[in-house]
PDB file of C-alpha atoms in Angstrom:
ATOM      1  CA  UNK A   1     122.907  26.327 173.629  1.00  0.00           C
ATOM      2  CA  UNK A   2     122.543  29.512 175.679  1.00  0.00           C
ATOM      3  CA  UNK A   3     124.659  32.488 174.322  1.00  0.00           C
ATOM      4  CA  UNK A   4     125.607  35.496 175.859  1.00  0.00           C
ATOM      5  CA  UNK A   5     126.810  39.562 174.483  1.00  0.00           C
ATOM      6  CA  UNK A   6     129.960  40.371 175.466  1.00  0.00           C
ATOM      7  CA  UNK A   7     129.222  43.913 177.654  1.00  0.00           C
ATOM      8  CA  UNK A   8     132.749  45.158 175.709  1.00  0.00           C
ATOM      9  CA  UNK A   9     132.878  44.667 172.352  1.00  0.00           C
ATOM     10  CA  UNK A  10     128.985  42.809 171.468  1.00  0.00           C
ATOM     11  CA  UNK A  11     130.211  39.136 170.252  1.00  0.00           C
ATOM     12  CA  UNK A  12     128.194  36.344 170.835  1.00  0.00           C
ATOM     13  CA  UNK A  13     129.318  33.478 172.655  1.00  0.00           C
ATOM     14  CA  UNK A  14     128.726  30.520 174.559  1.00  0.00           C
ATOM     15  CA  UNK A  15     127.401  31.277 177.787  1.00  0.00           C
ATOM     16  CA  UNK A  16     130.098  29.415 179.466  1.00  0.00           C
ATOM     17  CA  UNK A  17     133.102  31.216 177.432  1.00  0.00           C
ATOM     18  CA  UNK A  18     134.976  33.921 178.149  1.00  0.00           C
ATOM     19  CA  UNK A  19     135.426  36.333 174.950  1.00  0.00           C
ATOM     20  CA  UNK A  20     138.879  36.544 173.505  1.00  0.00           C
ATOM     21  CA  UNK A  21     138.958  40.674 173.646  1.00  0.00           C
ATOM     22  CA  UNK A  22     138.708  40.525 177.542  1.00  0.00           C
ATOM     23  CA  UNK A  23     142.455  39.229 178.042  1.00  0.00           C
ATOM     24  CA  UNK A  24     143.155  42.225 175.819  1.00  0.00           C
ATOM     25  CA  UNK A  25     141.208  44.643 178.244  1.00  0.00           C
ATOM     26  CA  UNK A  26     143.335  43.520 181.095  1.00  0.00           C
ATOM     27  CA  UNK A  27     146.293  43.585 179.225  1.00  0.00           C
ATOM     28  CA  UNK A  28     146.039  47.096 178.682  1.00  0.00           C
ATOM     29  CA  UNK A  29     144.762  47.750 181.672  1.00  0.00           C
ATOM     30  CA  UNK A  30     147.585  46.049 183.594  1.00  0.00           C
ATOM     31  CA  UNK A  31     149.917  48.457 181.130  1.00  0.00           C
ATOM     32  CA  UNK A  32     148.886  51.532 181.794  1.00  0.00           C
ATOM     33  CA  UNK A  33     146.153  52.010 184.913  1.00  0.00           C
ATOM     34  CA  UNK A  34     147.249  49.753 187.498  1.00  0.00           C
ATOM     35  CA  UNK A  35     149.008  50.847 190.597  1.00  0.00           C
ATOM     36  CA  UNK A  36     152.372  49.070 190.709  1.00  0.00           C
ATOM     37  CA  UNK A  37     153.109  49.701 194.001  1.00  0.00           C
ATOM     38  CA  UNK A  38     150.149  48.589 195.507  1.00  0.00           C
ATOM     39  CA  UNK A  39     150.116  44.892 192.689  1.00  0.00           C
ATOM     40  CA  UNK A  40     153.922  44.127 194.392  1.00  0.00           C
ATOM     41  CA  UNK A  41     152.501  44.909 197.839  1.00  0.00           C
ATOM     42  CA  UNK A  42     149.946  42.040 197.096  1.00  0.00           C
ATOM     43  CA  UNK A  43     152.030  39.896 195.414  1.00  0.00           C
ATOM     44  CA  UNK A  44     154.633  40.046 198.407  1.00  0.00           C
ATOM     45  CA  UNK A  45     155.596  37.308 201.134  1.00  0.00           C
ATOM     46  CA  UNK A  46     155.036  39.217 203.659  1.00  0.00           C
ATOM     47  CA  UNK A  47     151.258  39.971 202.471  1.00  0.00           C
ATOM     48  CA  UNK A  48     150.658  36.284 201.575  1.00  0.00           C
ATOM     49  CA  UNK A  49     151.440  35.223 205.317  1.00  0.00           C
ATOM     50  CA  UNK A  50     149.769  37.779 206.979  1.00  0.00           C
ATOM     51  CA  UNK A  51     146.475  36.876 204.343  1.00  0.00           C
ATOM     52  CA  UNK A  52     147.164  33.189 206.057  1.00  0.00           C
ATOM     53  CA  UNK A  53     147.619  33.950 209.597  1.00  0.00           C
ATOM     54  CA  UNK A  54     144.035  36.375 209.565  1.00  0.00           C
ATOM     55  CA  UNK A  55     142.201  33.505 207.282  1.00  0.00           C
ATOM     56  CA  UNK A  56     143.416  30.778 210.189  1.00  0.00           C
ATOM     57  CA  UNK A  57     141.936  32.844 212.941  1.00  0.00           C
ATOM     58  CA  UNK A  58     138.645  32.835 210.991  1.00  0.00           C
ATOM     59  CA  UNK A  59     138.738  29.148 210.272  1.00  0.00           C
ATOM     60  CA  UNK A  60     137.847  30.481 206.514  1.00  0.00           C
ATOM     61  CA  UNK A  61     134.811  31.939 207.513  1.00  0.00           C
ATOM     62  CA  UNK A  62     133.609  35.443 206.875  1.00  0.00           C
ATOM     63  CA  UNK A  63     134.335  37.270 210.221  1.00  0.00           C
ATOM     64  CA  UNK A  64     131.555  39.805 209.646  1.00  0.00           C
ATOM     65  CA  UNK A  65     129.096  36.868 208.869  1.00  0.00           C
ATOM     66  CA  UNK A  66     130.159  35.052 211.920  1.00  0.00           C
ATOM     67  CA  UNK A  67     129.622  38.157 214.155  1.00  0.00           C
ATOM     68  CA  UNK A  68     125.737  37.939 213.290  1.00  0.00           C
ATOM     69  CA  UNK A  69     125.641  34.544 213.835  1.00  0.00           C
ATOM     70  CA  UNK A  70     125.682  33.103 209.821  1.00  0.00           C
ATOM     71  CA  UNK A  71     127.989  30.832 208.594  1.00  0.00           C
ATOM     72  CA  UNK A  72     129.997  31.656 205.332  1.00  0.00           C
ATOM     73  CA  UNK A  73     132.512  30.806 203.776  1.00  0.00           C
ATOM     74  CA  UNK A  74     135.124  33.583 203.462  1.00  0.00           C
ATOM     75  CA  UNK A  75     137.535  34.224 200.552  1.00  0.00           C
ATOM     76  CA  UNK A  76     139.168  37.927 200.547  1.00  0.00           C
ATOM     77  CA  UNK A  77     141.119  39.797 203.383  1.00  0.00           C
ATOM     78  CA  UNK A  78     140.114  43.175 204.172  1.00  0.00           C
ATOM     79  CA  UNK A  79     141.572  46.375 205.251  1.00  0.00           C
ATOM     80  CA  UNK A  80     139.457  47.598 207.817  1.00  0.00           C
ATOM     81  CA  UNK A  81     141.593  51.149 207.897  1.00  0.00           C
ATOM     82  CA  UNK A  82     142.503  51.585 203.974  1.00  0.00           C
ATOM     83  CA  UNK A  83     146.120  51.381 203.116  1.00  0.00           C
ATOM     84  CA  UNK A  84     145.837  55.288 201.675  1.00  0.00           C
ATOM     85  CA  UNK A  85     143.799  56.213 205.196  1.00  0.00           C
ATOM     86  CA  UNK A  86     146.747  54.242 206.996  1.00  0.00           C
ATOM     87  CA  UNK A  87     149.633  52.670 205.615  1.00  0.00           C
ATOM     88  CA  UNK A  88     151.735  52.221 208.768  1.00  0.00           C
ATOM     89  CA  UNK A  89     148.681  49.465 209.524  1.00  0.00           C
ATOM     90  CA  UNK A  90     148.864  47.509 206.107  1.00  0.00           C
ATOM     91  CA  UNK A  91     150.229  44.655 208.250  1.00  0.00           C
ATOM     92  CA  UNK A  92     148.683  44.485 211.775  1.00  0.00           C
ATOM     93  CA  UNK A  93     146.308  41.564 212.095  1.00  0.00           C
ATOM     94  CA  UNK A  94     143.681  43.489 213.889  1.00  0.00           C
ATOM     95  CA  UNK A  95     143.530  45.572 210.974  1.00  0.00           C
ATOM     96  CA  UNK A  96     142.769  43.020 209.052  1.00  0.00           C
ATOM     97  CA  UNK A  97     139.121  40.600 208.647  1.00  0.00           C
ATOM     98  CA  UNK A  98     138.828  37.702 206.613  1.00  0.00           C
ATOM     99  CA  UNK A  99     134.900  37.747 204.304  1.00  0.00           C
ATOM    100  CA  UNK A 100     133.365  36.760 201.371  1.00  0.00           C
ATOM    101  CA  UNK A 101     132.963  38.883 198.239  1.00  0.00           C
ATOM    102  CA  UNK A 102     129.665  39.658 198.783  1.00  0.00           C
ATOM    103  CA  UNK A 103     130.653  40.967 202.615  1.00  0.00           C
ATOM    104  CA  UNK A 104     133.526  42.828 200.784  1.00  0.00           C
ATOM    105  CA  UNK A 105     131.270  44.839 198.116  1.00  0.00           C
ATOM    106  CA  UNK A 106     128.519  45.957 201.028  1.00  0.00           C
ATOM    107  CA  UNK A 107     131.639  47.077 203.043  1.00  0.00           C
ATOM    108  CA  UNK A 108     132.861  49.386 200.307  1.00  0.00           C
ATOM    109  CA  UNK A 109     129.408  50.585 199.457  1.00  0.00           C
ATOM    110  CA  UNK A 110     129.582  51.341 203.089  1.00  0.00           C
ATOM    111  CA  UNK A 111     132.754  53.436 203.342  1.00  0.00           C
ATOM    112  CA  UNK A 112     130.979  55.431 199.895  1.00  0.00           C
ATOM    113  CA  UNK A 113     128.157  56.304 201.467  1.00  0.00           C
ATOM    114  CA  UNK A 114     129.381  58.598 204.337  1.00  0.00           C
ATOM    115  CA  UNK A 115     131.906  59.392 206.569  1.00  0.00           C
ATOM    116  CA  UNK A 116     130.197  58.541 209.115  1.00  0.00           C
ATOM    117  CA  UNK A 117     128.810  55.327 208.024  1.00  0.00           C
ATOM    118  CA  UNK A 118     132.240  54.510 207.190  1.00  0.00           C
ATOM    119  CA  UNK A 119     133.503  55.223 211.159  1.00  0.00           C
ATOM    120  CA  UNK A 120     130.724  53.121 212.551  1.00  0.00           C
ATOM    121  CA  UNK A 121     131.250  50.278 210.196  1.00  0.00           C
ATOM    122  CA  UNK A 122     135.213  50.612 211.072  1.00  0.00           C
ATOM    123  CA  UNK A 123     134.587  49.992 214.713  1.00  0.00           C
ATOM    124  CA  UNK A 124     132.561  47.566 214.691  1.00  0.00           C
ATOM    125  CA  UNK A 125     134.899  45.864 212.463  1.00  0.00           C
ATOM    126  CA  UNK A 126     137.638  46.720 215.186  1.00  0.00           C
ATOM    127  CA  UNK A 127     135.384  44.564 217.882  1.00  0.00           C
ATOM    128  CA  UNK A 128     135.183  41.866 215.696  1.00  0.00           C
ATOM    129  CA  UNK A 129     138.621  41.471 214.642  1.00  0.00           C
ATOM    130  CA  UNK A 130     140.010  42.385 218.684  1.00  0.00           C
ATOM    131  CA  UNK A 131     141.931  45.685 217.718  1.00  0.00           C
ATOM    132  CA  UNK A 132     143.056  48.404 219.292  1.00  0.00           C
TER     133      UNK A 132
END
């Protein structure tokens, strides 16, 4: 049986298990770090039918992928213009593209790099996704 360390406290367990003292970890994180505004935002109707109208124009692919030719399946909608950078677009389609996680992580490494890496990735995104 493989067996794995958990990175948080150092039990061993089963490689397919998840260890008892992470549902504590997001417990307290859910307490005391996360942003309530922003988890009732996402939980909202309004964000759960925008989420489905941008995931039906992509057919469920990842829009990004699908620009360079590759099909992939997409999973998570992202805002192209942050909610902090712009919050009057939270809700406008165009400011919104449908991806997979692994799209979604290169994006953010993206925006972290520069400020200017961040502008060109925006508009492109912007071309993709038809904006304004």
């Amino acid at each position: 049986m493989l067996l794995k360390i958990c990175a948080k406290c150092g039990n061993k367990l089963p490689h397919n298990e998840r260890c008892p003292c992470q549902s504590e970890r997001h417990k307290l994180y859910n307490a005391e770090r996360r942003d309530k505004e922003k988890d009732t935002f996402y939980r909202s109707r309004q964000w759960r039918a925008i989420v489905e109208q941008v995931k039906a124009r992509a057919n469920g692919l990842d829009e990004y992928k699908l620009s360079q030719g590759y099909l992939e399946k997409g999973n998570t909608v992202h805002h192209i213009y942050t909610v902090e950078e712009r919050p009057d677009l939270k809700l406008s389609v165009w400011n919104l593209i449908y991806i997979s996680t692994k799209t979604h992580n290169f994006f953010h490494s993206e925006y972290k790099r520069s400020d200017e890496s961040k502008d060109d990735l925006q508009k492109k995104l912007i071309k993709i996704t038809g904006g304004s």
